[in-house]
Coordinates of C-alpha atoms and ligand atoms in Angstrom, one line a residue:
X1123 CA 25.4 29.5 -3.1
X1124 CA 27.4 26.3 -2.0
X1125 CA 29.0 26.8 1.7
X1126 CA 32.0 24.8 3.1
X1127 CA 31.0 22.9 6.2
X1128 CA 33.7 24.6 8.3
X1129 CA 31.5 27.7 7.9
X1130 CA 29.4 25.9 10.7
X1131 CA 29.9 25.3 14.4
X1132 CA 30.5 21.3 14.0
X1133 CA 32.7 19.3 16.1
X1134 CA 36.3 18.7 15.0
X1135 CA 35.6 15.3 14.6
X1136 CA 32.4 15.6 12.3
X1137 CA 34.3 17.9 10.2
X1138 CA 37.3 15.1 9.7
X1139 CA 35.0 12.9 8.9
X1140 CA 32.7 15.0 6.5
X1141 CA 36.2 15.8 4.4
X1142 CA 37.1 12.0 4.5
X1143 CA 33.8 11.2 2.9
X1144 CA 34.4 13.6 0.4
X1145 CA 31.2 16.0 1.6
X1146 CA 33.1 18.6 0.0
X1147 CA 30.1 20.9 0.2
X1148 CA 26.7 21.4 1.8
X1149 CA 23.5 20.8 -0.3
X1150 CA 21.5 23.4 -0.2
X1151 CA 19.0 22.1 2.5
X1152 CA 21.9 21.4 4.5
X1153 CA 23.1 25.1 4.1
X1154 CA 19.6 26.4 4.9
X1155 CA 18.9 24.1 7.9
X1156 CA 22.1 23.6 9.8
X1157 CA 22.6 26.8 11.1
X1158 CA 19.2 26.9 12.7
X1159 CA 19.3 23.5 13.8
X1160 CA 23.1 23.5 15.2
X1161 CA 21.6 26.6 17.5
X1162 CA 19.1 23.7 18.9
X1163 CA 16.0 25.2 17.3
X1164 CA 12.9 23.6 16.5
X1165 CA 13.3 22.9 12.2
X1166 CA 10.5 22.1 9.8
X1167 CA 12.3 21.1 6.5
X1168 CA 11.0 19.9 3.1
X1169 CA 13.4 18.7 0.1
X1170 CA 13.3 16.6 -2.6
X1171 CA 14.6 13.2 -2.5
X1172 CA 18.3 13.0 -2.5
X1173 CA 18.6 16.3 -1.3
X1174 CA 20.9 15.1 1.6
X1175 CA 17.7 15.0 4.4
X1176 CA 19.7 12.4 6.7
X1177 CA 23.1 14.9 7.1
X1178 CA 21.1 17.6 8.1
X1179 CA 19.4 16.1 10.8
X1180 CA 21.9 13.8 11.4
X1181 CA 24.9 16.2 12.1
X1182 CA 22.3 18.1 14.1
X1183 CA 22.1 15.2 16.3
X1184 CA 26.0 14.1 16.7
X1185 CA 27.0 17.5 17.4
X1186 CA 24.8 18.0 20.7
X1187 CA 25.5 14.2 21.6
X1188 CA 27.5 14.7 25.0
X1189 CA 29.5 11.0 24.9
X1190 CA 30.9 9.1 26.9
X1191 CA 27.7 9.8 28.3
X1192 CA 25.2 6.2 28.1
X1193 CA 21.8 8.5 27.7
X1194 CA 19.8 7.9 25.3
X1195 CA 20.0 11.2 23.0
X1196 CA 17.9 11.2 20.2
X1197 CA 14.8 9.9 18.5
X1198 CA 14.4 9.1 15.1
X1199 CA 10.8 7.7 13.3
X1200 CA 11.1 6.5 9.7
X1201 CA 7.7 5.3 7.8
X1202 CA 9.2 1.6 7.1
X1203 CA 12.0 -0.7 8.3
X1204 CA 13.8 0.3 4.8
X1205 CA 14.1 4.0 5.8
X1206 CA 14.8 3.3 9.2
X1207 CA 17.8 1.3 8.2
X1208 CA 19.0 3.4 5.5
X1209 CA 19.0 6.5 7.8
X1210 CA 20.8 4.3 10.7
X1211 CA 23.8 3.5 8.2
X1212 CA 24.1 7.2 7.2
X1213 CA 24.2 8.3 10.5
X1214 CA 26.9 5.6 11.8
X1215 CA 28.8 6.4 8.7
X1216 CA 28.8 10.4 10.2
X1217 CA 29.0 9.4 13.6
X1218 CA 32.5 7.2 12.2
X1219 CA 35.0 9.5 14.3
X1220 CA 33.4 9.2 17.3
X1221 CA 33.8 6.4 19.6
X1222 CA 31.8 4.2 20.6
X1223 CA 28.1 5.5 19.5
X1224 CA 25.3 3.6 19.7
X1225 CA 23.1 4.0 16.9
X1226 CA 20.2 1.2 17.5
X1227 CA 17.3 0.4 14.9
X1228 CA 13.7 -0.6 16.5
X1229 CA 11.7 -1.8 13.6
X1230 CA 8.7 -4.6 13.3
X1231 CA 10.0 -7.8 11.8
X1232 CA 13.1 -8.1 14.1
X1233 CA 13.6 -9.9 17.1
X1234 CA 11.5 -8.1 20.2
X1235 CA 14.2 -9.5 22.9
X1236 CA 17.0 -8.8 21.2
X1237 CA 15.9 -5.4 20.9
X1238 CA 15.2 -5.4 24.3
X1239 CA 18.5 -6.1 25.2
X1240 CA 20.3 -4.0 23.1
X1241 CA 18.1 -1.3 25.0
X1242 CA 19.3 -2.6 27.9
X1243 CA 22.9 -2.4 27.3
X1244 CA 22.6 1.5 26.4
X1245 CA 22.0 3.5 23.0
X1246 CA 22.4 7.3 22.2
X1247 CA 20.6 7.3 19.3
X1248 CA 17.3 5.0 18.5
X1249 CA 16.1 4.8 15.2
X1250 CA 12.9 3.0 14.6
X1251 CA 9.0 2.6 13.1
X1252 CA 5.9 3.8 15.1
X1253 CA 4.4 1.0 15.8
X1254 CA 7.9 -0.9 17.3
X1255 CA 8.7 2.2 19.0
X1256 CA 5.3 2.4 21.1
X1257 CA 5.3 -1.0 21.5
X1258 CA 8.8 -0.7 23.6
X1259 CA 7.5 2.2 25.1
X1260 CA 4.8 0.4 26.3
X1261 CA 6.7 -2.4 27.7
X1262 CA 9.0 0.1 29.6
X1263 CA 12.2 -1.2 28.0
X1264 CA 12.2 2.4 26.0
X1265 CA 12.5 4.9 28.4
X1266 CA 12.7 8.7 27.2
X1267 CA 13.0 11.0 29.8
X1268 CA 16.7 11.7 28.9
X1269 CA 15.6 12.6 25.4
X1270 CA 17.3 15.8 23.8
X1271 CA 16.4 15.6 19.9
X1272 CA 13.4 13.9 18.6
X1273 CA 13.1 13.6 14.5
X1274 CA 10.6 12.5 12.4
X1275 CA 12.2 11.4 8.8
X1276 CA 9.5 11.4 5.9
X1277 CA 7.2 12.8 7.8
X1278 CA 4.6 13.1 4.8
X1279 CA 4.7 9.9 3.8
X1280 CA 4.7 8.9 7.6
X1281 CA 1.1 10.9 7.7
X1282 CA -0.2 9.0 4.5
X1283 CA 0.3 5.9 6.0
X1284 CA -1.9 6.8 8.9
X1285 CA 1.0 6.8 11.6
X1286 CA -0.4 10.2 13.0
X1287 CA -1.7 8.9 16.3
X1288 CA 0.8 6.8 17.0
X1289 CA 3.5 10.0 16.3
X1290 CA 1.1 11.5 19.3
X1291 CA 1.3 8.8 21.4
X1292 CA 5.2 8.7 21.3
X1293 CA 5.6 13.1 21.4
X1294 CA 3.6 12.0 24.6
X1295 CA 5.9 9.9 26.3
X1296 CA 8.6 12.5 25.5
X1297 CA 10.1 15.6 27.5
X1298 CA 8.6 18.7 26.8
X1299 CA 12.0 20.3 26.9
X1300 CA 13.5 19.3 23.3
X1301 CA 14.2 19.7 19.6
X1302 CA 11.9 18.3 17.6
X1303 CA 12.8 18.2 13.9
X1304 CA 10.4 17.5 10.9
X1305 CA 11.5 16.8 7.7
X1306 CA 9.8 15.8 4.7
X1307 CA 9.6 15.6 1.2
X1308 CA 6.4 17.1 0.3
X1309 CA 4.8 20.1 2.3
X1310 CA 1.1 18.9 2.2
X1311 CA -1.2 21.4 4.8
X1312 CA -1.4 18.1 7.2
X1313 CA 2.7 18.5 8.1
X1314 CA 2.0 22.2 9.4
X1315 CA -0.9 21.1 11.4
X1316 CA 1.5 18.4 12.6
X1317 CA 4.3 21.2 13.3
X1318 CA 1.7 23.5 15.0
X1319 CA 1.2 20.3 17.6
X1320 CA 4.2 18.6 18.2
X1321 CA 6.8 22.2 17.6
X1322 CA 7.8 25.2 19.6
X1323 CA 8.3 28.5 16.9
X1324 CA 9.8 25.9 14.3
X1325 CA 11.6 27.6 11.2
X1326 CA 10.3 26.7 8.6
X1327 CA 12.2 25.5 5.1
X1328 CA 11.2 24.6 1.7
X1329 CA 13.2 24.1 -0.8
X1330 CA 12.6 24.6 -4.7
X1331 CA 10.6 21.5 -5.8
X1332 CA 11.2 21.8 -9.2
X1333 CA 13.5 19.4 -10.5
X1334 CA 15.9 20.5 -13.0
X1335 CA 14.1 17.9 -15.7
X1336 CA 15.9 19.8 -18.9
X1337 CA 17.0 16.3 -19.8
X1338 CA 14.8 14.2 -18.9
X1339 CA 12.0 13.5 -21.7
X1340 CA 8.5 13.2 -19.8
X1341 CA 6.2 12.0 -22.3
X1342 CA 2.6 11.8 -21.1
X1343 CA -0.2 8.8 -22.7
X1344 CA -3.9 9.1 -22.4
X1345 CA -5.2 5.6 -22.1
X1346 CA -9.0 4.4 -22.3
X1347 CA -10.3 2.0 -19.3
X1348 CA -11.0 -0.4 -22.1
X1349 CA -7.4 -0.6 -23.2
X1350 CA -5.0 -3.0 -22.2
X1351 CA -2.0 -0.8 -20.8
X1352 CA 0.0 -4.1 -19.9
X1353 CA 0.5 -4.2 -23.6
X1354 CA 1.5 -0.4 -24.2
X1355 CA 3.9 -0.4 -21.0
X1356 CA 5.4 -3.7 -22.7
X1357 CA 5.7 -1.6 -25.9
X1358 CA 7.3 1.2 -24.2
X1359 CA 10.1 -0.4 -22.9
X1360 CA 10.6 -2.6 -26.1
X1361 CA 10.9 0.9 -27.8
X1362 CA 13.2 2.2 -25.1
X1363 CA 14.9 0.0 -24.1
X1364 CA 15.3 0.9 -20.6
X1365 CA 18.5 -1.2 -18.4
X1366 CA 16.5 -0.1 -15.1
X1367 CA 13.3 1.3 -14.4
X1368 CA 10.8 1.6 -11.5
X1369 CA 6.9 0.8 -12.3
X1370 CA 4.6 2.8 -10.3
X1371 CA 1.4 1.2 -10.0
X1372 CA -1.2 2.0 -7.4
X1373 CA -2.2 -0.9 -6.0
X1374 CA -0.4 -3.8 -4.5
X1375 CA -2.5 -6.4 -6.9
X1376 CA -1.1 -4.3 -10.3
X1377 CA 2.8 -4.4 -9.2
X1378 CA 1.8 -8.2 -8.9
X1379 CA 0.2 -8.9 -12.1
X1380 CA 2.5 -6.3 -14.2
X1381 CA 5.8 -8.1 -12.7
X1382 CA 4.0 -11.2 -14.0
X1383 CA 3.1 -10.3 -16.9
X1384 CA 6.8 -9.0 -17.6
X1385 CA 8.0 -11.9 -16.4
X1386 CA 6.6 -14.0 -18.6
X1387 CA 8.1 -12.2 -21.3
X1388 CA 11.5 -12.7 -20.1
X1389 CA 12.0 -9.5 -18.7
X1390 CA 14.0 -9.5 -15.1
X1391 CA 10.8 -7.9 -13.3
X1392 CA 9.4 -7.7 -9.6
X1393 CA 7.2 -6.3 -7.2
X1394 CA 7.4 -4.5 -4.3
X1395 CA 4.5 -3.7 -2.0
X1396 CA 3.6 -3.7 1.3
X1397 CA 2.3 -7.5 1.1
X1398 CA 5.3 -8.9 0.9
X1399 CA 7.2 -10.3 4.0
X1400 CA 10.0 -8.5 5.4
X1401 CA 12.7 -10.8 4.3
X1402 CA 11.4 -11.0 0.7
X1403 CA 10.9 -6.6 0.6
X1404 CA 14.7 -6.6 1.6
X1405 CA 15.7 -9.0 -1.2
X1406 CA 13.2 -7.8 -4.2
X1407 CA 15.3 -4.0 -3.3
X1408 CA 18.7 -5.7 -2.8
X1409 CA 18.2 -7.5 -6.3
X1410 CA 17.7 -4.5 -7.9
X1411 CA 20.0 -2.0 -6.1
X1412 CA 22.6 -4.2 -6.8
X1413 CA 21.3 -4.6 -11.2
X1414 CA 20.3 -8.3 -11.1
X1415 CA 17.0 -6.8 -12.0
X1416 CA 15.2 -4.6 -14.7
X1417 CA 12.5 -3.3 -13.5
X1418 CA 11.2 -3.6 -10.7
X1419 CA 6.8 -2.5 -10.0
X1420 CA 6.5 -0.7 -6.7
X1421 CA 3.7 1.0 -5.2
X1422 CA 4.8 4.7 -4.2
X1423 CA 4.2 4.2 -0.6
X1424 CA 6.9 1.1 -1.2
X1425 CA 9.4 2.8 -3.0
X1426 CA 9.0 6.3 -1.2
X1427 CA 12.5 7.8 0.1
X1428 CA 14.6 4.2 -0.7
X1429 CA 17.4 4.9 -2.2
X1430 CA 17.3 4.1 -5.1
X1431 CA 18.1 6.3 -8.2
X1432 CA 20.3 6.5 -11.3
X1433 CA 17.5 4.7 -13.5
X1434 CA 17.0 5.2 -17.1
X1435 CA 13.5 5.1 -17.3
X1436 CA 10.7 6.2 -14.8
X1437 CA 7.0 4.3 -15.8
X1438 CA 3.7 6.1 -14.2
X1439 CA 1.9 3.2 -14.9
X1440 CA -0.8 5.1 -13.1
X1441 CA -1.0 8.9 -12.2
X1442 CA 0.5 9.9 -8.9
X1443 CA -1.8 11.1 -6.3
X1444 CA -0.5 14.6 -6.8
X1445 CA 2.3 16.7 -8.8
X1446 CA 4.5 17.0 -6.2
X1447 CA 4.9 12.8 -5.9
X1448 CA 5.2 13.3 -9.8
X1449 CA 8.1 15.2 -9.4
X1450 CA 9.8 13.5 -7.1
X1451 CA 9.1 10.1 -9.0
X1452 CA 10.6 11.4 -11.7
X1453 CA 13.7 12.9 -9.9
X1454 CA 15.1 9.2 -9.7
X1455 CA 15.9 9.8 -13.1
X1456 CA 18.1 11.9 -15.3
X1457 CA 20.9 12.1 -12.4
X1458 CA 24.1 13.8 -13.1
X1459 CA 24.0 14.9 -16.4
X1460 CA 22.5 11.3 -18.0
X1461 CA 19.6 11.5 -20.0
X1462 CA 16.3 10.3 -17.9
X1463 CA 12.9 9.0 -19.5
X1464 CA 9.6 9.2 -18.0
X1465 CA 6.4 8.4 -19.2
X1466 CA 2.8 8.3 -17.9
X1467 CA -0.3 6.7 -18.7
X1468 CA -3.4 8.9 -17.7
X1469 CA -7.1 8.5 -18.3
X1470 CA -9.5 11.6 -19.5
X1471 CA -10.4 12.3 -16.0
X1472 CA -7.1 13.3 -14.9
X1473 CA -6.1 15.5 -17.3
X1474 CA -6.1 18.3 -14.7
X1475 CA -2.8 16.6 -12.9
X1476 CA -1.2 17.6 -15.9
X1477 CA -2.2 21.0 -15.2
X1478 CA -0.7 21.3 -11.8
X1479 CA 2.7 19.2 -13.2
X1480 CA 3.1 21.9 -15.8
X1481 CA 2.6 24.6 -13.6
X1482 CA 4.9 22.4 -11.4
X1483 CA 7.8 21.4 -13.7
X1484 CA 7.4 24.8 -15.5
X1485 CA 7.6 22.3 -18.9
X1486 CA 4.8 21.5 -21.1
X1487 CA 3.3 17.7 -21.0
X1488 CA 3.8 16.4 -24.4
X1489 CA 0.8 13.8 -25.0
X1490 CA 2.3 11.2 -27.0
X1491 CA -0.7 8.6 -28.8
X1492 CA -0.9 5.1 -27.9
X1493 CA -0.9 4.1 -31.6
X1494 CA 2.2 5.2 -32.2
X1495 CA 4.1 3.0 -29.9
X1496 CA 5.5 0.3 -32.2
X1497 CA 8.9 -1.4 -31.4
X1498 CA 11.4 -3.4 -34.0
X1499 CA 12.9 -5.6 -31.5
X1500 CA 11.5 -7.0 -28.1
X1501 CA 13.2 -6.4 -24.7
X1502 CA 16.0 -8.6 -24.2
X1503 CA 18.3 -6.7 -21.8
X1504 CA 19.6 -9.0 -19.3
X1505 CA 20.9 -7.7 -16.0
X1506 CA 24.7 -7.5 -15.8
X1507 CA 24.6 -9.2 -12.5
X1508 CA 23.1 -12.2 -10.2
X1509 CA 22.6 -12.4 -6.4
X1510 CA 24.5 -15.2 -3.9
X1511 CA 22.8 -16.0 -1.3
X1512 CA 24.6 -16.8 2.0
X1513 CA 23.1 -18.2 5.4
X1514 CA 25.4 -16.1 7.6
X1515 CA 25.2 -12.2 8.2
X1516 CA 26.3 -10.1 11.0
X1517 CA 26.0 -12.5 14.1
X1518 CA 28.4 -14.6 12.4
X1519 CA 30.7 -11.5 12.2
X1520 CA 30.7 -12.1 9.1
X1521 CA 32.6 -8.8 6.9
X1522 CA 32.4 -7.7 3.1
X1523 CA 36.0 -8.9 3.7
X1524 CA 35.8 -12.3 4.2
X1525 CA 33.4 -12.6 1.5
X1526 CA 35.2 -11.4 -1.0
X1527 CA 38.9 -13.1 0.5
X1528 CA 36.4 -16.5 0.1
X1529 CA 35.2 -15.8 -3.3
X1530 CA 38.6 -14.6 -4.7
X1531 CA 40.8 -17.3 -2.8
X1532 CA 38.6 -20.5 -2.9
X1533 CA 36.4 -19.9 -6.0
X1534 CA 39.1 -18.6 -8.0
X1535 CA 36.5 -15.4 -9.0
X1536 CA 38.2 -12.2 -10.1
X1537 CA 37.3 -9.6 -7.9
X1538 CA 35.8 -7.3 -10.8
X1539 CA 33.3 -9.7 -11.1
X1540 CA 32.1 -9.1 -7.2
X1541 CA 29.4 -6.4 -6.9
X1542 CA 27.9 -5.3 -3.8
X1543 CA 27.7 -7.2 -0.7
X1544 CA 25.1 -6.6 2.0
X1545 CA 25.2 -8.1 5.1
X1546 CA 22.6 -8.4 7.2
X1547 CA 21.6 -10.3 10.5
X1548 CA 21.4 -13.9 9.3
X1549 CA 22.1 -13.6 5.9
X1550 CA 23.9 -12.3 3.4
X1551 CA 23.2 -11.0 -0.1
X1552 CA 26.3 -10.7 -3.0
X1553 CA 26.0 -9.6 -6.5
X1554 CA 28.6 -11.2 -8.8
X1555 CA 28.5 -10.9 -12.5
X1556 CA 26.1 -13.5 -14.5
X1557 CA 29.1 -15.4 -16.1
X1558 CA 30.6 -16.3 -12.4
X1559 CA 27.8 -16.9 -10.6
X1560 CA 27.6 -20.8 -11.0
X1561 CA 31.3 -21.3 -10.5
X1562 CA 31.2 -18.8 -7.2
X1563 CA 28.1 -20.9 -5.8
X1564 CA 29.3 -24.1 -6.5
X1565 CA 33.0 -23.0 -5.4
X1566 CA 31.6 -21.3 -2.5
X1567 CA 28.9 -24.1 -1.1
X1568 CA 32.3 -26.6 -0.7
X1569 CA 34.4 -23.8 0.4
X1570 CA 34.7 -22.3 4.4
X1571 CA 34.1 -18.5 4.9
X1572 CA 36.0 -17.4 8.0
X1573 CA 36.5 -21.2 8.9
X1574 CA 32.3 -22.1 8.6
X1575 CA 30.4 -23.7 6.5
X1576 CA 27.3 -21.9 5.2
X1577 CA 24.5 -22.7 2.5
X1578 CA 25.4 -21.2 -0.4
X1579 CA 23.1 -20.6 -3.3
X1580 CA 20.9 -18.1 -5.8
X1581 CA 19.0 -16.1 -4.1
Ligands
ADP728 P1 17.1 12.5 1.3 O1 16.9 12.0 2.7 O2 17.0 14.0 1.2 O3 16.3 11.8 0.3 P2 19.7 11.4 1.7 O4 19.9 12.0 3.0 O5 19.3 10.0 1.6 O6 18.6 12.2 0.9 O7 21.0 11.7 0.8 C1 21.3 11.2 -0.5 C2 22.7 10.9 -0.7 O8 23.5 12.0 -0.7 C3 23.3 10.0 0.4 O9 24.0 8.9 -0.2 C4 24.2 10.9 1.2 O10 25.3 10.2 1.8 C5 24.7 11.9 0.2 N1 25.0 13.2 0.7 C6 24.3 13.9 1.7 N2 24.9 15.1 1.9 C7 26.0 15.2 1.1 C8 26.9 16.2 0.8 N3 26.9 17.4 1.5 N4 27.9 16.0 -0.1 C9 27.9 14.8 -0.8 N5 27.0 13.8 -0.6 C10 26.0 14.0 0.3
MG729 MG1 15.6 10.7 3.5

């Protein structure tokens, strides 16, 4: 059932650019959605993660935005400041052949006055968090009377966090005459009362949940409270062998003590949870995007919609809350066509989770005993790369360009050895391979990147 993107009434310049990124064809959510939402009507849409969410609403957006008008267009809410900016780079990279759009992110943890500013100045397309978002609003340097398209990304998780007033408060300040787009992972009861309040006759579109798991191996553990389950997860992955895996714990204290606790048994572990400051989230995700880590522990609402995918191993270190978060926790696995592993500890009184997973996946759990799990060798995979730090990012105009022209011509480091580079306001975060690290940092720290000096070092 795969459809062509010309089938659709896009703009000549979306469709250029859709063929240049090689969108050769529409996922199915994007085939189910874009007709209804290109005709500018109200669109409640669930998917899995990695479905292709951020196109769908995205092209929705860029193909009503009326430029060189200086209006703001369109509203976007995202749970956390990851999301936000994840779905503000997709959408510039689809909004490439047009010129000149402003696509703005308003998130906590960024400068308030630059924000304001950049408000100022004129954006089509805002993409922030609730709580930044009524903030501006409140101060009047967010105004949204000119509003055509208002989104709200993750709109499950969004709920969980407790953002539902504050979604109120914004639909508020908002015209009544708009599209107003819901999409979601999950379709939990709470995001059709939230359609019911904040839609007009929304179409409504799930797609198939199940995850094609044929090879993935799920392998299911009942664990006592009295057991120590630090010591089976450690077993696990010495039996596995895992390069990269994700932890899902459920509180922020566990991702702590497990990355710890890995830690001190030389495994490249850490945690991610909603404790950490902003600048420290953004690196712990950047370190193992970019494979200078092995695992890293992550609560779900912290690892929810990043992404991040392509891992050989996903841990349930406790149940999820429900089967649906199961599957799509385990969907970051097995990705085209590798083999994906999965395994879950559960205690006696959920054993009815794995009733609604197998009725779910359509796959019988296989309960696995803890006594079995014996290893020969311990875990000694090392990461295949190592994060630079750099103490200039984007307002030094800095580029992936110069950064690598920097590291190739004045450290003398072959350019295979240079993994991704992420630039960000202030900083900048490389990931070279373990053997050239030292040389590029100590190259690097005496060397000039676009004629300045900057402080160079591990991250
Ligand atoms: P979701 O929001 O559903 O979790 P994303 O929107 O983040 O998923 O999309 C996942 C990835 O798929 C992104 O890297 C995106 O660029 C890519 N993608 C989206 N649509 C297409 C398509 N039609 N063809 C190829 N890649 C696509
Ligand atoms: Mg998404």
């Amino acid at each position: 059932m795969s459809q062509k993107f010309e089938i659709l009434p896009l703009k000549q310049e979306l469709l250029v650019n859709l063929s240049a990124l090689e969108f050769a064809l529409m996922t199915p959510i994007q085939a189910q959605s874009l007709p209804a939402l290109l005709e500018g009507r109200d669109v409640t849409a669930q998917a899995k993660t990695g479905s292709g969410k951020t196109a769908a609403f995205g092209l929705c957006i860029l193909n009503s935005l009326e430029l060189p008008s200086n209006n703001l267009h369109s509203l976007i809410l995202c749970p956390t400041r990851e999301l936000a900016e994840q779905v503000a780079s997709e959408i510039r990279m689809l909004a490439r052949t047009y010129q000149n759009t402003k696509v703005l992110t308003l998130c906590g943890g960024a400068s308030e006055s630059l924000q304001q500013r950049s408000l100022a100045s004129g954006a089509h397309i805002v993409v922030g968090t609730p709580g930044r978002v009524l903030h501006h609003l409140s101060r009047k340097s967010l105004i949204l009377d000119s509003l055509k398209v208002f989104t709200l990304d993750e709109a499950d998780r969004m709920l969980d966090m407790g953002f539902y007033e504050d979604i109120i408060k914004i639909v508020d300040c908002l015209p009544k005459k708009r599209q107003t787009l819901l999409f979601s992972a999950t379709y939990p009861e709470h995001i059709k009362l939230l359609s019911s309040e904040i839609q007009n006759n929304a179409l409504e579109i799930k797609t198939d949940i199940t995850h094609e798991a044929d090879n993935i191996e799920q392998l299911f553990f009942e664990v006592q409270p009295s057991e120590d389950k630090n010591n089976f997860l450690y077993k696990l992955l010495c039996m596995h062998r895992p390069d990269r895996a994700i932890v899902f714990c459920r509180t922020k204290k566990d991702t702590n003590d497990i990355a710890k606790f890995l830690s001190n048994r030389h495994i490249y572990a850490e945690s991610l949870n909603g404790d950490l400051e902003q600048s420290e989230r953004t690196e712990v995700l950047e370190k193992f995007s970019n494979r200078s880590l092995s695992i890293l522990v992550a609560t779900d609402v912290a690892a929810r919609g990043l992404d991040i995918e392509d891992l050989a191993a996903v841990i349930n270190f406790n149940m999820p809350t429900d089967a649906e978060s199961y599957v799509h926790r385990i969907g970051r696995t097995g990705r085209a066509g590798k083999k994906g592993m999965v395994f879950s500890f559960f205690n006696a009184i959920e054993q009815d989770k794995l009733k609604e997973i197998e009725h779910l996946t359509l796959k019988d759990c296989i309960i696995r005993d803890t006594s079995k799990l014996t290893y020969t060798k311990k875990y000694d995979l090392v990461p295949p790369m190592q994060t630079m730090f750099i103490s200039g990012g984007k307002k030094d105009k800095l580029r992936p360009g110069d950064i690598v022209g920097a590291l190739v011509g004045e450290a003398k480091i072959d350019a295979n050895h240079i993994g991704n580079i992420a630039i960000k306001n202030s900083f900048s975060y490389v990931a070279i391979k373990s053997e050239s690290i030292e040389q590029a940092i100590q190259k690097l720290s005496r060397a000039r990147i676009k004629k300045k000096k900057f402080k160079v070092g591990f991250a």
